[in-house]
XYZ file of N, CA and C in Angstrom:
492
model
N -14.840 4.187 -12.316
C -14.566 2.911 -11.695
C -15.250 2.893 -10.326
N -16.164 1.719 -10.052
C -16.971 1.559 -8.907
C -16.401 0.473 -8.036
N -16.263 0.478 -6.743
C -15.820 -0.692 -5.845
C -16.284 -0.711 -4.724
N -15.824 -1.561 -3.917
C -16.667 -0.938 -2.315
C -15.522 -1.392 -1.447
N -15.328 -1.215 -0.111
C -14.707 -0.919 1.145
C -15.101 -2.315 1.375
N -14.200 -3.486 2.000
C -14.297 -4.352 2.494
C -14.293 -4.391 4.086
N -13.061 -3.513 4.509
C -12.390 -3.499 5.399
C -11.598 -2.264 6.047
N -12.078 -2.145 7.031
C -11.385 -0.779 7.392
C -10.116 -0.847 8.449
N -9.226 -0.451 8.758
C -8.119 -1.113 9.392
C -7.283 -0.035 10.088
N -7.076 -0.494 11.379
C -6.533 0.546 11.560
C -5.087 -0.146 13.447
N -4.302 0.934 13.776
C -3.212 0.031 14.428
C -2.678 1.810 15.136
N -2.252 1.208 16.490
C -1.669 2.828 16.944
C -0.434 2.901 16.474
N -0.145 2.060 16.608
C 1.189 2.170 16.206
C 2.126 2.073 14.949
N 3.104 2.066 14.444
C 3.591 1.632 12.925
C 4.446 0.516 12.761
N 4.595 -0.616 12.067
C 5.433 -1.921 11.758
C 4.425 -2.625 12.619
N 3.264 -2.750 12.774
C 2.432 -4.041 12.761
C 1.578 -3.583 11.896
N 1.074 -5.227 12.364
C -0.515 -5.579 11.269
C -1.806 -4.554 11.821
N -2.578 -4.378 11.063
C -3.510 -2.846 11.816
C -4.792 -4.502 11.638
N -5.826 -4.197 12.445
C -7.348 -4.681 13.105
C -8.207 -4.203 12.465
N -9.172 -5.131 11.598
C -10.176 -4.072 11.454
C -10.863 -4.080 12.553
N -11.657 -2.515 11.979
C -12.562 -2.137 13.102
C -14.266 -1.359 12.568
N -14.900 -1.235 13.213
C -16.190 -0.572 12.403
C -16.434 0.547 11.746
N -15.592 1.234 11.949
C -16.038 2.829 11.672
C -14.221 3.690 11.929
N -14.350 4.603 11.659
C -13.078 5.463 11.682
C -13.253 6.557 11.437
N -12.523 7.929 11.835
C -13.024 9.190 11.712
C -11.770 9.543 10.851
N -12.101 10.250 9.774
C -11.226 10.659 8.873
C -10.588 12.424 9.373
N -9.685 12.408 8.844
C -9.076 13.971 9.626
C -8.539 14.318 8.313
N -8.978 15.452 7.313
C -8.342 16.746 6.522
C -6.757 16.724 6.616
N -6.462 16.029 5.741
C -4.839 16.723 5.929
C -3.954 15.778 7.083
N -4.950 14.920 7.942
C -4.046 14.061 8.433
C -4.423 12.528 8.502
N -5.065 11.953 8.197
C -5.692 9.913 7.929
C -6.912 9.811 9.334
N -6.267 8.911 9.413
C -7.624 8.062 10.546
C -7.366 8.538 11.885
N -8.174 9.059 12.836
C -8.187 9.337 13.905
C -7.342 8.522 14.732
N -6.587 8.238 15.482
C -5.877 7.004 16.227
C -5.006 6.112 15.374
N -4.771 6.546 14.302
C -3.945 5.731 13.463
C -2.183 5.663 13.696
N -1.532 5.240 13.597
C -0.547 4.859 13.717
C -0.041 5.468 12.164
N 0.178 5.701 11.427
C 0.509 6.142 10.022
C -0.687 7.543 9.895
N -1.328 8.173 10.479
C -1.991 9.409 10.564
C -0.843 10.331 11.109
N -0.918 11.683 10.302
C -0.145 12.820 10.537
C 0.356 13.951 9.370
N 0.354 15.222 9.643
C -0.261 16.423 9.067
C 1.425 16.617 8.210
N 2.715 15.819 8.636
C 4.143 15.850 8.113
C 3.950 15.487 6.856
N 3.048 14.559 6.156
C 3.491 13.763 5.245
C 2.102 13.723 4.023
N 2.614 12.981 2.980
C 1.544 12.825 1.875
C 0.381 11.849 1.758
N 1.072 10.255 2.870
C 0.571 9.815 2.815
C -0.058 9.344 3.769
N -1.062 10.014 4.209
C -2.285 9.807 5.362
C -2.912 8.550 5.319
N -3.760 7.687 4.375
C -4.175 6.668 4.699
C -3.797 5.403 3.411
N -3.777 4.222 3.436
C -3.145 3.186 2.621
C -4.357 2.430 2.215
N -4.433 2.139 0.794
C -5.403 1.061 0.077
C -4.629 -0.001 -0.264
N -4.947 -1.217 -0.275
C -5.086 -2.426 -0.806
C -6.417 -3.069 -1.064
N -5.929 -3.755 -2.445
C -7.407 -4.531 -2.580
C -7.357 -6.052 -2.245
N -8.442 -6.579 -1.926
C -8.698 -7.632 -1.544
C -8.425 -8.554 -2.395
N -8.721 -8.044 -4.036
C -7.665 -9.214 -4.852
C -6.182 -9.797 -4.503
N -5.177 -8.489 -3.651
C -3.650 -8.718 -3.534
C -3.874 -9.718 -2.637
N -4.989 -9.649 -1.501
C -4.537 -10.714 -0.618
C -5.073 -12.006 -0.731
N -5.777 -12.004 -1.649
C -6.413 -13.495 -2.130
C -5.170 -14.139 -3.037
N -4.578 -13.220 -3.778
C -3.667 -14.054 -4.214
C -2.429 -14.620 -3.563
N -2.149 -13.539 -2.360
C -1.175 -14.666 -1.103
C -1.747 -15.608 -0.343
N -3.281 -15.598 -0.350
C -3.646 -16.179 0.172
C -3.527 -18.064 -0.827
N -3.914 -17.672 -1.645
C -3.381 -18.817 -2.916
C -2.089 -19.430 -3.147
N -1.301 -18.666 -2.483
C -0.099 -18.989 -2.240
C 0.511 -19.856 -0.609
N -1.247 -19.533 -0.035
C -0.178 -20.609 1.109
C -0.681 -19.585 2.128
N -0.099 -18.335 1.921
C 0.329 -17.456 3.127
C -1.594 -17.306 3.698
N -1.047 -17.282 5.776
C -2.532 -16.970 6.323
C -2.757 -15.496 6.638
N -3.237 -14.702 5.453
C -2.996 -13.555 5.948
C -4.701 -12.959 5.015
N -4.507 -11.864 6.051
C -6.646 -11.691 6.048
C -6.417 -9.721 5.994
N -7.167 -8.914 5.591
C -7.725 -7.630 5.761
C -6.592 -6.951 6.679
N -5.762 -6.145 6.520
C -5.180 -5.127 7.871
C -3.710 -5.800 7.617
N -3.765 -7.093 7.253
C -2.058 -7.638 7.170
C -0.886 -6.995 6.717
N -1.360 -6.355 5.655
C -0.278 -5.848 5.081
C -0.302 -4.217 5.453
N -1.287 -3.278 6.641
C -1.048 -2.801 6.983
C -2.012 -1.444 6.303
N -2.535 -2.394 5.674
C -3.626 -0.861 4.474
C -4.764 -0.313 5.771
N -4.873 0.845 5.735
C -6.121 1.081 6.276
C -7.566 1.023 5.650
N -7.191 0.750 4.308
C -8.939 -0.226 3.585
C -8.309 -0.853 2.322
N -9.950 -1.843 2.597
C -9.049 -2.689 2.295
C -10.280 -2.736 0.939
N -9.912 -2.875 -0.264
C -10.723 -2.558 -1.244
C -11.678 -3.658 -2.246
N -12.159 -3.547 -2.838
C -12.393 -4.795 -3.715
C -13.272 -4.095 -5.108
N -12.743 -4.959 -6.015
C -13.314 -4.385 -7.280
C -12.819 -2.947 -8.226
N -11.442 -2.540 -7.318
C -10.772 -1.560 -7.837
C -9.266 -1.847 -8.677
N -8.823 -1.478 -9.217
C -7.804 -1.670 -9.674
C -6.719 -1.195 -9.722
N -6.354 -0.644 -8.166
C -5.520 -0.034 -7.730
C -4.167 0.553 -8.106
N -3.614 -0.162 -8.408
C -2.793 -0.059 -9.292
C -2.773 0.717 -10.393
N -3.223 0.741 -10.663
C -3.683 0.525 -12.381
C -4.090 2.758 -12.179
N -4.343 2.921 -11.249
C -4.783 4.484 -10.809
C -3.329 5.500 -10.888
N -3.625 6.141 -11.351
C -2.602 7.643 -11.582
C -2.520 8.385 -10.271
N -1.004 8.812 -10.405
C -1.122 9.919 -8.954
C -1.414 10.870 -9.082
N -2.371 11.607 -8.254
C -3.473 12.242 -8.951
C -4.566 12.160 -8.812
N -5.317 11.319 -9.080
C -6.661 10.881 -9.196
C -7.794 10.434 -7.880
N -8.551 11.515 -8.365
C -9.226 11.797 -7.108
C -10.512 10.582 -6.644
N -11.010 10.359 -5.620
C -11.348 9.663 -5.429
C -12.558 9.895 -4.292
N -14.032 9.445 -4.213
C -14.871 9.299 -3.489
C -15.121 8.065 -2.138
N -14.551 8.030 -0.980
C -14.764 6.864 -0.012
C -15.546 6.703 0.713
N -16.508 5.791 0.535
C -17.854 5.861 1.461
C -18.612 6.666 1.627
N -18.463 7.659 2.893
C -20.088 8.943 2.748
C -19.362 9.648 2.522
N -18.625 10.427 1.152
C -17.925 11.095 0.458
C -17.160 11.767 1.017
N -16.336 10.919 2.074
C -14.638 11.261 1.832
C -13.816 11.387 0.803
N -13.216 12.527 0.470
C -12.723 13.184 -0.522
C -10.808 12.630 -0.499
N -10.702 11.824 -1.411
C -8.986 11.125 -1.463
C -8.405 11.444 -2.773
N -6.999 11.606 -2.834
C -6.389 11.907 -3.510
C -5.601 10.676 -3.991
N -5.064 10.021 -4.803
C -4.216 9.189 -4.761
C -2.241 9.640 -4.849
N -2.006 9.706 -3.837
C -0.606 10.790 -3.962
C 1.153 9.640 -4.190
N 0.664 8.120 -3.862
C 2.077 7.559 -4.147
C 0.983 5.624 -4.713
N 1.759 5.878 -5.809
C 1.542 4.161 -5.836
C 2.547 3.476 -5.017
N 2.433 1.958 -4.521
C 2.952 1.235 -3.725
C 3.919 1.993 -2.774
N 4.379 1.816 -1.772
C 5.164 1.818 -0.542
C 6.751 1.633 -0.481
N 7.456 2.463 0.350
C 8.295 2.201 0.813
C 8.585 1.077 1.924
N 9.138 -0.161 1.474
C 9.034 -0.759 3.107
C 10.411 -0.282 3.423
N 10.901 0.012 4.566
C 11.973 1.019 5.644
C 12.547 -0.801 6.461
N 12.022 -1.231 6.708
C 12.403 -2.167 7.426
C 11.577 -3.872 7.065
N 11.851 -4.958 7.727
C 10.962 -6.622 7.314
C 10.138 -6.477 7.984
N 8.858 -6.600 7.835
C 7.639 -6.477 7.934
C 6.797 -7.967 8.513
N 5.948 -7.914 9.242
C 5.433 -9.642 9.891
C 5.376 -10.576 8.965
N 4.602 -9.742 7.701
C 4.564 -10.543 6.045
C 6.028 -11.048 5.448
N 6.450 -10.146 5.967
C 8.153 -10.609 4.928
C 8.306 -12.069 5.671
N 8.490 -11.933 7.181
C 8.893 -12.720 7.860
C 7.723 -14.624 7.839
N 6.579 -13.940 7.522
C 5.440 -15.208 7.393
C 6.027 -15.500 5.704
N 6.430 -14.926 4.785
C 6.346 -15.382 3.425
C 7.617 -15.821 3.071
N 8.909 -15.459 3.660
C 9.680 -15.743 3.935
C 11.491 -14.980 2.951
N 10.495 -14.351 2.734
C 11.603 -13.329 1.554
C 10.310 -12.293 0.513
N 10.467 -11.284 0.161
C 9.866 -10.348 -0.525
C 9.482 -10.955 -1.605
N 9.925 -11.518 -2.629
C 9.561 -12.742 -3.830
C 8.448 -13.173 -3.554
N 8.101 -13.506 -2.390
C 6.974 -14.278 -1.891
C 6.126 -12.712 -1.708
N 5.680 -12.251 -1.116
C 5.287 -10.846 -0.958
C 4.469 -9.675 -2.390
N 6.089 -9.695 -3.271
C 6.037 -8.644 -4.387
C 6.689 -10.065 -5.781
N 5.711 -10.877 -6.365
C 6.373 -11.896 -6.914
C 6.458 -10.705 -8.737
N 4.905 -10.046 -8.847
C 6.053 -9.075 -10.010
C 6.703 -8.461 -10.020
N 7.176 -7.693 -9.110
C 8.395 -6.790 -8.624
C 9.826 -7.622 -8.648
N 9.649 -8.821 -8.784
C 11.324 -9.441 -8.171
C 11.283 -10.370 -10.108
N 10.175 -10.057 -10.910
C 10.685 -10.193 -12.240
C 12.018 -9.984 -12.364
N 13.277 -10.971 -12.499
C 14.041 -10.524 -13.466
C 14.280 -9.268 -14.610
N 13.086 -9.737 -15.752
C 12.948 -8.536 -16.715
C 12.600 -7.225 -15.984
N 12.384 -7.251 -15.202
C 11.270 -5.753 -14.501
C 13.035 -5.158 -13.402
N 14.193 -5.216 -13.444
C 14.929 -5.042 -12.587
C 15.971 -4.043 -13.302
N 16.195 -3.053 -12.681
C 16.667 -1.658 -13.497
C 18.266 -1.561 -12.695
N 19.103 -0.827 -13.665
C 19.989 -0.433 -12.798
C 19.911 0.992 -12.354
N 18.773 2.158 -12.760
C 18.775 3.502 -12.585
C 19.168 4.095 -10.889
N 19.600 4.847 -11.025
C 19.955 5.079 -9.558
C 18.790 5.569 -8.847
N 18.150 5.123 -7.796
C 17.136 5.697 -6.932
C 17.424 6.671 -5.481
N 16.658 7.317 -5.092
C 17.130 7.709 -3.636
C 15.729 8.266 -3.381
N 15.881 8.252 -1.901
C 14.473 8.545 -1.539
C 13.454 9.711 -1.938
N 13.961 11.295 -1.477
C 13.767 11.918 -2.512
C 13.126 11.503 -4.016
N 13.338 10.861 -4.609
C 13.066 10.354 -6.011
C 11.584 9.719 -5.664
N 12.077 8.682 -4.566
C 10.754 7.295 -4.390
C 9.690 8.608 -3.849
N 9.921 8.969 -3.222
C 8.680 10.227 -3.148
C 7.792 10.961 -3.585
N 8.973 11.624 -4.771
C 8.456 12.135 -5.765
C 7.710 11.502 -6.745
N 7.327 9.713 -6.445
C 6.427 9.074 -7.358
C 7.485 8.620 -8.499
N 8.757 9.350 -8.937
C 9.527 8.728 -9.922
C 9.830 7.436 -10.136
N 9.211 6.535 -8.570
C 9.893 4.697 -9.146
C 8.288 4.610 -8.490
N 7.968 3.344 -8.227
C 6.875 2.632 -8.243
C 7.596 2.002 -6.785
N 8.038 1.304 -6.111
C 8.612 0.889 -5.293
C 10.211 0.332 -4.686
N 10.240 0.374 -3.856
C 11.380 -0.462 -3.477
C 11.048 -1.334 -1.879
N 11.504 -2.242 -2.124
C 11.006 -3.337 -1.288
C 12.540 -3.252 -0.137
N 12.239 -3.091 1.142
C 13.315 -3.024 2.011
C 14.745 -2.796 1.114
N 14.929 -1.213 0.843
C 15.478 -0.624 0.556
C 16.937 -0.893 -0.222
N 15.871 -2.329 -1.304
C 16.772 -3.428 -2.053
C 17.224 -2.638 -3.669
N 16.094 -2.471 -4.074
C 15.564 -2.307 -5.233
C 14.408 -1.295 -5.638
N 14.540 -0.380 -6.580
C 13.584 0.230 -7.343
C 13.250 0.147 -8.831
N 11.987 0.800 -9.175
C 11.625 0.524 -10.558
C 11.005 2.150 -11.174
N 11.726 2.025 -12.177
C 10.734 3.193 -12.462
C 9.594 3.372 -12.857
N 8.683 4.435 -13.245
C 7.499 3.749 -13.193
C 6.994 3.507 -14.630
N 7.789 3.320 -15.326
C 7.622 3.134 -16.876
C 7.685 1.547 -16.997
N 8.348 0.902 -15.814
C 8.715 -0.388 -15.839
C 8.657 -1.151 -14.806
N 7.169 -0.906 -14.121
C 7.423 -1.963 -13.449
C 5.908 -2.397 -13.084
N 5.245 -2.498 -14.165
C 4.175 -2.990 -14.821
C 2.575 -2.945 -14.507
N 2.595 -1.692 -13.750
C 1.457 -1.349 -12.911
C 0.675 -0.253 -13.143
């Protein structure tokens, strides 16, 4: 599978929207140089989205562009989703990526929650009815890749079911 880098994005801090910017220095074991979500504690060093997710909020109304939702690239022509954890990956002048969690924990409401106006608006297949489990989750679990997401610490899915 071939795609290319739209957007590179990046924010010092964590719970805002990240800027793109031109260039970024990648760090072994810890994300983007100056990143706000960079650090050697955790699995997940840097964040993809593709540019399809935001065209389709964008279709929806919402004004939201590259960095919004907080990805540090921003992708196009990939099918993100659709990728195993696991699966290794080539970025630009062959940065070497792993793919280690599909979708995100959101911990807290996010600028997007607050511009879209509830998560429905945000995650509209995730808040499927049919797609809504009663299995018990806990973080631990969401970590371990066992659910696919939970959206402000409402709801999870496992990943057999929740259509990605």
């Amino acid at each position: 599978m071939t795609g290319r880098i739209v957007s590179l994005n990046t924010s010092a801090k964590k719970g805002v929207r990240k800027k793109p910017v031109k260039e970024v220095v990648m760090k072994t074991e810890y994300g983007i140089e100056g990143d706000g979500h960079a650090s050697s504690e955790w699995h997940r060093q840097v964040s993809l989205l593709a540019l399809e997710s935001i065209k389709k909020m964008q279709d929806k109304g919402l004004d939201v562009k590259p960095g919004d939702f907080a990805e540090n690239i921003t992708t196009e022509g990939i099918d993100l989703p659709a990728l195993p954890v696991g699966t290794q990956m080539i970025l630009g002048d062959g940065v070497k990526a792993e793919v280690t969690q599909i979708g995100k924990v959101c911990h807290t409401k996010c600028a997007i929650y607050y511009q879209a106006g509830d998560c429905a608006n945000c995650h509209p297949d995730i808040f499927n009815i049919k797609k809504k489990t009663t299995v018990h989750f806990s973080m631990s679990r969401i970590l371990k890749s066992e659910f696919c997401g939970v959206c402000h610490l409402k709801i999870a899915f496992p990943l057999d079911d929740c259509g990605r």
